[in-house]
Coordinates of C-alpha atoms in Angstrom, one line a residue:
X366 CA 0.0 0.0 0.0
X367 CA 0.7 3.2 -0.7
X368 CA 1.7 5.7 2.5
X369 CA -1.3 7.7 3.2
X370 CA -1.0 11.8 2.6
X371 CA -0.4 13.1 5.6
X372 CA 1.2 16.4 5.0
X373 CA -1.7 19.4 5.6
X374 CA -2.4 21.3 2.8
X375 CA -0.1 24.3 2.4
X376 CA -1.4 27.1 4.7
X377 CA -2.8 30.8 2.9
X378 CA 0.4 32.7 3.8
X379 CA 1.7 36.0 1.9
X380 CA 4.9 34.3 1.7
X381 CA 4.8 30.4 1.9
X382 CA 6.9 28.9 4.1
X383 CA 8.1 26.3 1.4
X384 CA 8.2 27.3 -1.4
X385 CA 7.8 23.9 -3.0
X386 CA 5.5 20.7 -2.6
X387 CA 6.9 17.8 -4.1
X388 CA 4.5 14.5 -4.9
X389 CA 5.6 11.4 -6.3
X390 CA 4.4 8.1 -7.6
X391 CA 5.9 4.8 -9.5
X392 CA 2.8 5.1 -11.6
X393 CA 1.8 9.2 -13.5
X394 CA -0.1 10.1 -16.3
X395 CA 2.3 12.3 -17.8
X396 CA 2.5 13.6 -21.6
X397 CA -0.5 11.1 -21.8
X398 CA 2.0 8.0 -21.0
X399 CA 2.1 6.2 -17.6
X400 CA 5.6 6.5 -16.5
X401 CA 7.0 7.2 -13.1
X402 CA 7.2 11.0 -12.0
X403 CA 7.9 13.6 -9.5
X404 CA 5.8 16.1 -9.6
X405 CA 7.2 20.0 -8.2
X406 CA 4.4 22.2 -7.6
X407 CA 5.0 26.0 -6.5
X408 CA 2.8 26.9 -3.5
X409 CA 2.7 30.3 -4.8
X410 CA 1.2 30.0 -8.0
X411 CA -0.5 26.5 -7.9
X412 CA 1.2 25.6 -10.9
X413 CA 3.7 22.5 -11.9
X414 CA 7.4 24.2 -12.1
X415 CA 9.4 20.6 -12.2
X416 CA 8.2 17.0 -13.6
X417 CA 11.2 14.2 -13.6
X418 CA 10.4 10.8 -15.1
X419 CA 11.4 8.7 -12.0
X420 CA 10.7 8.8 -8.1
X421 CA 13.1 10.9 -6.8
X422 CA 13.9 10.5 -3.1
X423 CA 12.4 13.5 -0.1
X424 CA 16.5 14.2 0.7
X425 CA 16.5 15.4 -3.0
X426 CA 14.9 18.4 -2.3
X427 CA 15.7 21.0 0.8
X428 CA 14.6 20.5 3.7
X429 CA 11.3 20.9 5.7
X430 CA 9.5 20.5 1.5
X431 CA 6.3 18.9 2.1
X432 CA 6.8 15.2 0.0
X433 CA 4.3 12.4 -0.7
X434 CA 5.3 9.4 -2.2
X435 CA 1.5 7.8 -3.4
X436 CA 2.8 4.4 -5.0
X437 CA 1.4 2.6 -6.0
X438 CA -1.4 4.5 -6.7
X439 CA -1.6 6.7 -9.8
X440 CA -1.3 10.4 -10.4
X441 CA -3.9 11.7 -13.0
X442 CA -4.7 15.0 -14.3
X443 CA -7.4 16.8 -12.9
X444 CA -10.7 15.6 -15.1
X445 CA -12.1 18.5 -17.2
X446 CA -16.2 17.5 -17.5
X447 CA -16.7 19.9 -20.4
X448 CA -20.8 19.1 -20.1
X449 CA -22.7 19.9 -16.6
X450 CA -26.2 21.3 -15.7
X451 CA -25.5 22.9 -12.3
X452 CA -29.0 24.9 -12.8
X453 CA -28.3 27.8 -10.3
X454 CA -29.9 30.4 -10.4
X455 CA -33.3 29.3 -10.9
X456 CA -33.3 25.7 -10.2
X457 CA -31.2 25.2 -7.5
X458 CA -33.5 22.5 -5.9
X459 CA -32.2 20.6 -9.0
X460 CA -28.6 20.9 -8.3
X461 CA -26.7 24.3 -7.1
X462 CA -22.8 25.2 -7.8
X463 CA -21.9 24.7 -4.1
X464 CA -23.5 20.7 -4.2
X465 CA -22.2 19.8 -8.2
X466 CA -18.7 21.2 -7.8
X467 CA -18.1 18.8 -5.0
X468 CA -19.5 16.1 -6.4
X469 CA -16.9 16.4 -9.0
X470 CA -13.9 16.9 -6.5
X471 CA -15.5 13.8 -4.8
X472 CA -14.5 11.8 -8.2
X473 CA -11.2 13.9 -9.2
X474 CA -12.9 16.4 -11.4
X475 CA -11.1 20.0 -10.7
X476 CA -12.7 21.9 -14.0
X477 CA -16.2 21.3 -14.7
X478 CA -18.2 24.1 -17.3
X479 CA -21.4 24.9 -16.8
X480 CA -24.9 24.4 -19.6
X481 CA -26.3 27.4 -20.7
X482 CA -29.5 25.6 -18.8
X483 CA -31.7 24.6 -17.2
X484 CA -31.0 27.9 -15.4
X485 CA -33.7 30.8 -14.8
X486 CA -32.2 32.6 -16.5
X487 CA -30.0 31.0 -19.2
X488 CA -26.7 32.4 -20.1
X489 CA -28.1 33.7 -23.6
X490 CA -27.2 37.6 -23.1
X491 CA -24.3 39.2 -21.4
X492 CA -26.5 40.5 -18.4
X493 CA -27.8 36.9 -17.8
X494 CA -24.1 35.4 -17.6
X495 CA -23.4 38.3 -15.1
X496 CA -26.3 37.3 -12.9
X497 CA -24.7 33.4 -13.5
X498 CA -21.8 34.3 -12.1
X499 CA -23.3 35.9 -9.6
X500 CA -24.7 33.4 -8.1
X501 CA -21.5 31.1 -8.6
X502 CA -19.1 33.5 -6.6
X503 CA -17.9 31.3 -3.4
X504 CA -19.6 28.6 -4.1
X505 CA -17.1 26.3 -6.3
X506 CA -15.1 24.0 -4.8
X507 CA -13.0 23.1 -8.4
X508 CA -12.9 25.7 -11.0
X509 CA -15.9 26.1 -13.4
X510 CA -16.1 27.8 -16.9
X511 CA -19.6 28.5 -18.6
X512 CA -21.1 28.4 -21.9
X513 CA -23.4 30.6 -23.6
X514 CA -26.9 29.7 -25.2
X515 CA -27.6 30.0 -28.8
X516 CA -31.4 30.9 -28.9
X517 CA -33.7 32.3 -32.0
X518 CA -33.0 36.5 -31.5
X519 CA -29.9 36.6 -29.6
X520 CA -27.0 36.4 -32.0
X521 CA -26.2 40.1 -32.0
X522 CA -24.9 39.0 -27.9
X523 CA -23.0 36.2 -29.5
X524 CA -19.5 38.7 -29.8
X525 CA -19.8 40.2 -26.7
X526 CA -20.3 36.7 -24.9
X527 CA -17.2 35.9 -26.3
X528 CA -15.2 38.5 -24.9
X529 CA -16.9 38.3 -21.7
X530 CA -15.3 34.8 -21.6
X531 CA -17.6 32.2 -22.4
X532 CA -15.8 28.7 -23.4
X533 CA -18.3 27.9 -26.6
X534 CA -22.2 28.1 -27.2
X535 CA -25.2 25.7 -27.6
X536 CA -28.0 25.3 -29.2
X537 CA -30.7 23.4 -29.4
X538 CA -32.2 21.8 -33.2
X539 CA -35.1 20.2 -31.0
X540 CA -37.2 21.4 -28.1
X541 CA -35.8 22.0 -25.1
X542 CA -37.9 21.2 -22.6
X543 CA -37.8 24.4 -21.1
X544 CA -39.4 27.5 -22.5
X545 CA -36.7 29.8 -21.6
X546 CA -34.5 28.5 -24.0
X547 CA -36.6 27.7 -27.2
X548 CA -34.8 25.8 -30.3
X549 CA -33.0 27.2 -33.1
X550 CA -33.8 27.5 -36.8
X551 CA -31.5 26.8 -39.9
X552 CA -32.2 30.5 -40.1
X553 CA -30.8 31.3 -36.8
X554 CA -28.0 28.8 -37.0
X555 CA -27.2 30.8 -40.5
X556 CA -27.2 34.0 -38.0
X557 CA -25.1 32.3 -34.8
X558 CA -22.3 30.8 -37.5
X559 CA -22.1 34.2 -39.5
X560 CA -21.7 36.2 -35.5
X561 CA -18.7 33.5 -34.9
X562 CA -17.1 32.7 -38.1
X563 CA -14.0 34.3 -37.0
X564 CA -14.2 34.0 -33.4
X565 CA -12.1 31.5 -30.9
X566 CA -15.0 29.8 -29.9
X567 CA -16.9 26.7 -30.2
X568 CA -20.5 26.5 -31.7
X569 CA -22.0 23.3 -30.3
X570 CA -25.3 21.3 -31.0
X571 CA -28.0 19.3 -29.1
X572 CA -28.8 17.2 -32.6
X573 CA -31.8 15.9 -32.9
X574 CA -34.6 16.6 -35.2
X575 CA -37.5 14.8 -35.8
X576 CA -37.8 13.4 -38.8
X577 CA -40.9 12.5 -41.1
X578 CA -41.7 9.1 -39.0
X579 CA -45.3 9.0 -38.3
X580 CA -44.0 6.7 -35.0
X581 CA -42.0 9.0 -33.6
X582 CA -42.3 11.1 -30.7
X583 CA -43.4 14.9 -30.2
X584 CA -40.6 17.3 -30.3
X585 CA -40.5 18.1 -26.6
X586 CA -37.1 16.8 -25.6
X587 CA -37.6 16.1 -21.8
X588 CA -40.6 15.6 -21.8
X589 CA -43.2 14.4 -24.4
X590 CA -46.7 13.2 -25.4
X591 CA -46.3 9.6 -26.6
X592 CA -46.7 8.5 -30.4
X593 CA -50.1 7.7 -31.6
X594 CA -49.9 4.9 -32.0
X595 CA -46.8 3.4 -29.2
X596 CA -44.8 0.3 -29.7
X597 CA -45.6 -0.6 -26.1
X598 CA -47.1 0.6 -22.6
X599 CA -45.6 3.8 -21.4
X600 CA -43.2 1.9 -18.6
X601 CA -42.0 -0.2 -21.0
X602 CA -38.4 1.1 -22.0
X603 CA -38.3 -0.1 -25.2
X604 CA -41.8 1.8 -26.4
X605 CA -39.8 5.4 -25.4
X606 CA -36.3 3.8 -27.4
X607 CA -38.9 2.7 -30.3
X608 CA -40.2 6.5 -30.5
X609 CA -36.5 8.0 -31.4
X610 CA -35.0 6.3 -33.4
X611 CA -31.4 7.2 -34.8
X612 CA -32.8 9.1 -37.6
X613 CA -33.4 11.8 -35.0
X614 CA -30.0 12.4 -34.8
X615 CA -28.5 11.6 -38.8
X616 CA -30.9 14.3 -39.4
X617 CA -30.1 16.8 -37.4
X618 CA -26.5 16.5 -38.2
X619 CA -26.7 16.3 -41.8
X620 CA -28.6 19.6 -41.3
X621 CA -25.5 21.2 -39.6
X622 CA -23.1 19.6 -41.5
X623 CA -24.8 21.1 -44.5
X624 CA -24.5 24.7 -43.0
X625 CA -20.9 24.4 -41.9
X626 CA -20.0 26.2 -44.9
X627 CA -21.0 29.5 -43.5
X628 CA -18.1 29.5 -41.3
X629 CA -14.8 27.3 -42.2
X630 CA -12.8 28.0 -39.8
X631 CA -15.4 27.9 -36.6
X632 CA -15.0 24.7 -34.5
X633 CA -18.3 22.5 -34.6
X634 CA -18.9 20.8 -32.0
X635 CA -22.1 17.4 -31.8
X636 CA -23.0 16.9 -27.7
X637 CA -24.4 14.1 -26.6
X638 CA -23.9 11.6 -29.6
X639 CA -25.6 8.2 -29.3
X640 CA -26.1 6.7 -32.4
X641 CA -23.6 5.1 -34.0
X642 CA -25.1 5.8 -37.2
X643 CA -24.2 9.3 -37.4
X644 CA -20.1 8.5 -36.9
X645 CA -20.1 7.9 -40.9
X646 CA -21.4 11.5 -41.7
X647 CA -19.1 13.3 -39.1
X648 CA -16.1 11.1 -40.5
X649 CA -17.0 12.3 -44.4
X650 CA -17.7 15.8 -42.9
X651 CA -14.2 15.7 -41.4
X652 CA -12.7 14.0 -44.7
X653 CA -13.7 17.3 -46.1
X654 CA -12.2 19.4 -43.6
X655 CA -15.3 20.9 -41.6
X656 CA -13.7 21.3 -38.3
X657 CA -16.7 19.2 -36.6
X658 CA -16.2 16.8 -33.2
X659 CA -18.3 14.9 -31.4
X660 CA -18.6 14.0 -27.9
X661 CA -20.7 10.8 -25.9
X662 CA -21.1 10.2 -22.5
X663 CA -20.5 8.2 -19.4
X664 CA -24.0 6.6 -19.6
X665 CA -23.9 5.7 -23.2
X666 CA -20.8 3.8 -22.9
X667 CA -22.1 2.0 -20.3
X668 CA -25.7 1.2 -20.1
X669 CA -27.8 -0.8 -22.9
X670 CA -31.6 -0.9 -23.8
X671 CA -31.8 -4.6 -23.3
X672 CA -31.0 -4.0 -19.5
X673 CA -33.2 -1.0 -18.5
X674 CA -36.3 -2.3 -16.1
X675 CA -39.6 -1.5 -16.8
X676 CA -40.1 1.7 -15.2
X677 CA -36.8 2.9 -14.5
X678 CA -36.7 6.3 -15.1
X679 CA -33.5 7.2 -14.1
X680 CA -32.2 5.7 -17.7
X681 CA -34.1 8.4 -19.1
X682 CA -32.6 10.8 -21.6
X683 CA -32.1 12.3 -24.8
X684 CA -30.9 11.2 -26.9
X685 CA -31.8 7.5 -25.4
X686 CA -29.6 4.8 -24.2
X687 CA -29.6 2.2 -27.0
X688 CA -28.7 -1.1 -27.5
X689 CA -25.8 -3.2 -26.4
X690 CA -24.4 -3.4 -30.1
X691 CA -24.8 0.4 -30.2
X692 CA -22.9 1.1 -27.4
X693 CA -20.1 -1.0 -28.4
X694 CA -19.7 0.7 -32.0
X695 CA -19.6 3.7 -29.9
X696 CA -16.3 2.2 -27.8
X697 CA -15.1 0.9 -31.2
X698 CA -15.1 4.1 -32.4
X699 CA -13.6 6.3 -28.8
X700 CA -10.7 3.5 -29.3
X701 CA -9.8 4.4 -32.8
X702 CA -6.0 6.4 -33.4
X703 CA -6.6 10.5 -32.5
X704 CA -6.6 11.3 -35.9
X705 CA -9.8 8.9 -37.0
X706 CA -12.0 8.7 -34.5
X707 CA -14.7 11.4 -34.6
X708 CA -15.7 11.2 -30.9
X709 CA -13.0 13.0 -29.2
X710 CA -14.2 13.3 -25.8
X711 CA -16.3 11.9 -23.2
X712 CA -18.8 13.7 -20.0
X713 CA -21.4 13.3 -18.0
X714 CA -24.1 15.5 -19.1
X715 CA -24.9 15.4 -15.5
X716 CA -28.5 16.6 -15.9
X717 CA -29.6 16.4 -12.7
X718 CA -33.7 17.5 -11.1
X719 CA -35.9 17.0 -8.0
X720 CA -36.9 13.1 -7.8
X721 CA -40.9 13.9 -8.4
X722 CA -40.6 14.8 -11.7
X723 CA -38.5 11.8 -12.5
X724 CA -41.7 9.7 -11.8
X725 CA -39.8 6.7 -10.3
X726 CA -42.3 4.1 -9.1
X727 CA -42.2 3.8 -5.1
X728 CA -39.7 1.1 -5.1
X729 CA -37.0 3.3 -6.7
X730 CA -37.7 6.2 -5.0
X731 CA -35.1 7.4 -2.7
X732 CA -35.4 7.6 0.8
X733 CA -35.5 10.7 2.5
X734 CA -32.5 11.8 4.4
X735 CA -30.9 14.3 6.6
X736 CA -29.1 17.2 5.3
X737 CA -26.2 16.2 7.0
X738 CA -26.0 12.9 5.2
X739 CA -24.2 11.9 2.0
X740 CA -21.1 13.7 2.4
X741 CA -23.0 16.8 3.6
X742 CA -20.8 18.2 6.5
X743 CA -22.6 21.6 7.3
X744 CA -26.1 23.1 6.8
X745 CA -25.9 25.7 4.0
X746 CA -28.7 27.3 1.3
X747 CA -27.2 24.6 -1.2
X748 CA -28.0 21.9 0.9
X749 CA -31.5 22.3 1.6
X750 CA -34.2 19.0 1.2
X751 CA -34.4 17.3 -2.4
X752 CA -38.1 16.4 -2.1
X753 CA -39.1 19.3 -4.5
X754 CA -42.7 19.8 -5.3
X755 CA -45.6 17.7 -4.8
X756 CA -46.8 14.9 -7.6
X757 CA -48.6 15.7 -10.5
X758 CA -50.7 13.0 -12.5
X759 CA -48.7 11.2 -14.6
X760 CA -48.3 7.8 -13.9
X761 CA -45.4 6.7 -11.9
X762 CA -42.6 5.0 -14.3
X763 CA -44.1 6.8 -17.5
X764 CA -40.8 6.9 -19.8
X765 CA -42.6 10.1 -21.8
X766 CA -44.1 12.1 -19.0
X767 CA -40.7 11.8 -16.7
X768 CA -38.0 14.5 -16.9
X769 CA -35.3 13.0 -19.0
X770 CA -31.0 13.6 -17.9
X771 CA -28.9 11.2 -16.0
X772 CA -27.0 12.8 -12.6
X773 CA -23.2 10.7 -12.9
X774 CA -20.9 14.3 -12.1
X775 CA -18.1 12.5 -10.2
X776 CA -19.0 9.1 -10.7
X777 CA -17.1 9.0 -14.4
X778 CA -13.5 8.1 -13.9
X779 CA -14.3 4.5 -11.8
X780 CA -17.4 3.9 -14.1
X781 CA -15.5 4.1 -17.3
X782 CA -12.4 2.6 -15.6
X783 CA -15.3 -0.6 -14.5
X784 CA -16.3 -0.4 -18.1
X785 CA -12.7 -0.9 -20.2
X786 CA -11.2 -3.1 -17.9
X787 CA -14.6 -5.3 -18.3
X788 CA -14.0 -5.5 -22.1
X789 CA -10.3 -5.5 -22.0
X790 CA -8.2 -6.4 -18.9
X791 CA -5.3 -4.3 -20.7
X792 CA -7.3 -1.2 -20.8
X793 CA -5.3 1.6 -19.7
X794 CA -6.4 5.1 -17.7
X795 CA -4.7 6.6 -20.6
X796 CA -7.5 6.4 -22.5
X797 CA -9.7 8.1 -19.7
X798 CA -6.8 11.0 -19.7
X799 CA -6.9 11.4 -23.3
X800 CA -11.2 11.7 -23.4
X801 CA -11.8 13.3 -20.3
X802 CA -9.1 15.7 -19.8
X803 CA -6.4 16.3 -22.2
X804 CA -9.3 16.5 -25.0
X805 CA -11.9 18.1 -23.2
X806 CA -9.1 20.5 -22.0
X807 CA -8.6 21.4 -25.9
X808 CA -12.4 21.3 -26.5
X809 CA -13.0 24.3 -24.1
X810 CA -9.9 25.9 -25.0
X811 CA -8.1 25.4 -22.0
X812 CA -5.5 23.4 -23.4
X813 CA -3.0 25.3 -22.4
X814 CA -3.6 25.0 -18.0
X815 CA -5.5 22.0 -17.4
X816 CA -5.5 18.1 -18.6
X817 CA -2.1 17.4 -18.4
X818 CA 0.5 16.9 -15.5
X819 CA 3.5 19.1 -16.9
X820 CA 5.1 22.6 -16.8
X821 CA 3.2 25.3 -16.6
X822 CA -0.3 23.8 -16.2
X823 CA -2.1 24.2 -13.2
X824 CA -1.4 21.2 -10.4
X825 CA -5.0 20.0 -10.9
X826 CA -3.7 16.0 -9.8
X827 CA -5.9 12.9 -8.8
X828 CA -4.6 10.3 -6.9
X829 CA -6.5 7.0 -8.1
X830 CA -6.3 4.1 -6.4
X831 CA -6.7 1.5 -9.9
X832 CA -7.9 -1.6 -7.5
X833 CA -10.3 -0.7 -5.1
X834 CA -14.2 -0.5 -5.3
X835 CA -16.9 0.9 -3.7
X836 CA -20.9 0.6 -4.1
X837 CA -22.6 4.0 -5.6
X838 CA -24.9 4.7 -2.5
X839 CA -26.3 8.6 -1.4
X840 CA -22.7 9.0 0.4
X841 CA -21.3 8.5 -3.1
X842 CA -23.4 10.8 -4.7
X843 CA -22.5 14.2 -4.0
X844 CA -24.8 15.3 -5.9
X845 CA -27.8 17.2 -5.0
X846 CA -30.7 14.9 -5.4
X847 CA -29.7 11.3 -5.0
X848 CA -31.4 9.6 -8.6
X849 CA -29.2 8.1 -10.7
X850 CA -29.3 4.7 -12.6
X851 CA -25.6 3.7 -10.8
X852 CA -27.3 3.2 -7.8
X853 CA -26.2 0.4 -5.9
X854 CA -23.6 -0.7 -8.5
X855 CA -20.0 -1.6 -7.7
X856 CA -17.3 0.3 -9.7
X857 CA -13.8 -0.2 -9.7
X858 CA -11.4 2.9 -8.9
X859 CA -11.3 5.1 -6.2
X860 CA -10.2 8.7 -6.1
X861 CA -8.0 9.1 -3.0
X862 CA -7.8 12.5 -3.4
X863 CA -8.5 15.7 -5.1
X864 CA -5.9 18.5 -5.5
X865 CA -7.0 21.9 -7.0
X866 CA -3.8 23.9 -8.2
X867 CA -1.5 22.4 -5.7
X868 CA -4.2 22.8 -2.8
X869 CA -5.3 19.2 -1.4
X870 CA -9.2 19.6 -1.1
X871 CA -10.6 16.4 -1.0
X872 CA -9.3 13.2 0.4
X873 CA -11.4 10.0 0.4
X874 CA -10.5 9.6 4.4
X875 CA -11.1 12.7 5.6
X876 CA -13.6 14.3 3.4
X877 CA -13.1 17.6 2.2
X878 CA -10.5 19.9 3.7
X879 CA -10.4 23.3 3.0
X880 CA -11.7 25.0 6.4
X881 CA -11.9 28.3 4.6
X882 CA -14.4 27.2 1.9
X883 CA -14.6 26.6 -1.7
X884 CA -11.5 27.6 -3.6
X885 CA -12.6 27.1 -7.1
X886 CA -11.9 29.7 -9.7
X887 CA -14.5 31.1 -12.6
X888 CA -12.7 30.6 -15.6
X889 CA -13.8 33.7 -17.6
X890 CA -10.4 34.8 -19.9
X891 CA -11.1 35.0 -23.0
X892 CA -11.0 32.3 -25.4
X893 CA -7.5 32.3 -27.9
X894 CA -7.4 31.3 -30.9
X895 CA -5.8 27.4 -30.9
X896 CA -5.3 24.7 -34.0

């Protein structure tokens, strides 16, 4: 076993009274290779000043320098989860910054960047990302960026949003489920990609469109009047699946694709993807140089149709979980060589609300509990009951009538690490490293200070232990409201602890350990141009 960290966490002094903390482990993800490393880390800027390629010994470095040696376990980069609802203001009963940010510390997550919704209201002007941020100030415990919304009227804010430091935009093809922030037109995509064809930004799509299928399912994205004719009672899984099909999605891509023109040089950017049918379009599209990506997600890579209960509503989303084969074309494809593959990255669309309007049947309900349970160390306007409001009349376990996202912030490093070592035991965190933090890094244009463990970037390290597991339970879920589909599943890989630009804020013993509060930053420098 590794020695446990037992060195505090340097103190808030003008002057530090070392300048240095030194960290070490047999096993690093460094440069994206696992080699052996010592890791230097200035306590006066937070940032990595010295990385060597072997485990140097404490007498190496003068005396009185706080040293950790964490072999066996392995030193990761901070995750970056480039996709998170956090839904304050507005809807903080659904999840709030103080509650989602440590959530992510819990599972080694240090930059998370916030949707442009389900907040009231949504970042689609420069006065509503001021009241965002806002509302964020003192409440992060890692650092959090923000997008902005792309919404029919708004694209003469588009510029401004920019410069007022917003990591990309998105929009939606399809409804949103929530009338603040309605769906876009090919004429207002025309408009959006004309405002940002020369900006350093990303312009990024919820694609789905419905298509002319007389089976499918009304355009409400959340949630939805069934078909006219269902494949299936409303509980049944497989009758929501049935009503949108992957032609919701080929569609709705094609239609970008097809407007990419506009703007050459503007980075494209597909959330979400699930159906493995649309890799061949993004591939041509990319064959003819449109600068278009595509992320998937946590859930997709890991849960199947076949397997969802009748019922279950957590598994609900949009686009839907789909079948076993689909989800392994989709880790066929995350497993190509970096210059292939069209999915580049993978998050959690943690998209998270109160359990009624989930409309889990009794016997997947969650139980009430305190507000000093679940990792919940002090009382605090965050923390407040997750009951929300009362019931309406849908029936309980109704796939349409239930609001549709899947709450995993935190969980994703030990479930993708249970997933790849299921299908290959020579699966490496590499590959985690590359989707969920160099890339997403890159894809929010902070490439330059977080995903990697080298000089200059911020010391944003994870210390993972590779062998243990745990059961997801409400003291695992950080989360605000404690509904997810992991519930009660054992995952492999446990994040020891959490360290947020050379600051040790989270340890798996000891819970988290800043006594002055939160110290995440808001990420709100502008954008630069990048390759």
């Amino acid at each position: 076993m590794a020695p446990h960290a037992t060195t505090p966490p340097p103190a808030a002094h003008s002057n530090p009274p070392n300048p240095i903390t030194v960290i070490a482990s047999s096993r690093a993800v460094v440069a994206g290779r696992l080699t052996e490393a010592t890791i230097v880390i200035s306590n006066t800027t937070g940032k990595i000043t010295s990385v060597f390629h072997s485990v140097l010994p404490p007498n190496d470095f003068p005396e009185g320098t706080p040293y950790t040696d964490y072999s066996p376990y392995i030193l990761l980069p901070g995750l970056v989860d480039a996709h998170v609802h956090l839904n304050e203001p507005g809807r903080t009963e659904w999840e709030g910054f103080w509650t989602g940010t440590r959530a992510a510390a819990f599972g080694g997550v240090t930059t998370v960047v916030d949707m442009p919704l389900n907040a009231i209201p949504p970042t689609t002007t420069v006065e509503n990302l001021k009241i965002k941020v806002d509302a964020a100030k003192g409440k992060c415990w890692v650092d959090v960026g923000f997008y902005g919304g792309i919404v029919p009227g708004n694209a003469n804010e588009l510029q401004e949003l920019v410069r007022e430091g917003v990591r990309g935009f998105k929009g939606f093809l399809i409804d949103s489920g929530v009338e603040e922030f309605p769906a876009v037109t090919s004429t207002d995509i025309e408009k959006a990609l004309t405002a940002l064809k020369d900006s350093p930004t990303t312009l990024m799509f919820h694609a789905e469109i419905i298509p002319p299928i007389t089976a499918s399912v009304g355009d409400d994205v959340q949630r939805a009047l069934p078909p006219l004719a269902p494949s299936g009672p409303l509980t049944a899984y497989s009758t929501f699946l049935d009503s949108r099909p992957p032609s919701f999605e080929t569609y709705a891509i094609a239609e970008i694709i097809s407007l990419a023109h506009l703007a050459p040089d503007l980075k494209l950017h597909i959330v979400h993807l699930s159906a493995i049918e649309a890799i061949p379009l993004l591939r041509e599209a990319r064959s003819k140089g449109i600068k278009i990506t595509a992320e998937t997600c946590f859930h997709y890579l890991t849960l199947a149709a076949e397997s969802i209960k009748e019922g279950d509503t957590r598994h609900k989303c949009c686009p839907p979980i789909r079948s076993q084969s689909n989800q392994d074309g989709l880790w066929e494809e995350l497993l190509q060589d970096q210059t292939n593959g069209v999915i580049k990255t993978v998050v959690s669309d943690h998209s998270p609300c109160t359990p009624n309007i989930k409309l889990l049947p009794t016997h997947l309900a969650p139980k009430k509990e305190s507000k000093r349970k679940a990792g919940h160390s002090h009382d605090c306007d965050s923390c407040e009951s997750s009951e929300g409001e009362e019931e309406g009349p849908e029936e309980k376990g109704d796939f349409f009538s239930a609001w549709g996202g899947i709450s995993s912030v935190g969980l994703g490093l030990p479930i993708l690490w249970t997933e790849g070592l299921k299908r290959d035991e020579k699966f490496s965190v590499e590959e985690i490293v590359r989707w969920c933090c160099k890339n997403t890094a890159k894809q929010v244009g902070l490439e330059r200070s977080k995903g990697d463990l080298g000089v200059g970037f911020d010391a944003d390290i994870v210390v993972f232990d590779d062998t243990a597991e745990f059961i997801v339970e409400p003291s695992t879920m950080l989360f605000r409201n404690k509904v997810s589909p992991y519930q009660d599943k054992t995952l492999k890989g446990v994040v020891r602890e959490t360290w947020l630009r050379g600051e040790r804020i989270f340890t798996r013993e000891n819970g988290f350990v800043g006594k002055a509060g939160p110290s995440g930053k808001l990420l709100l420098e502008p954008r630069k141009m990048s390759k």
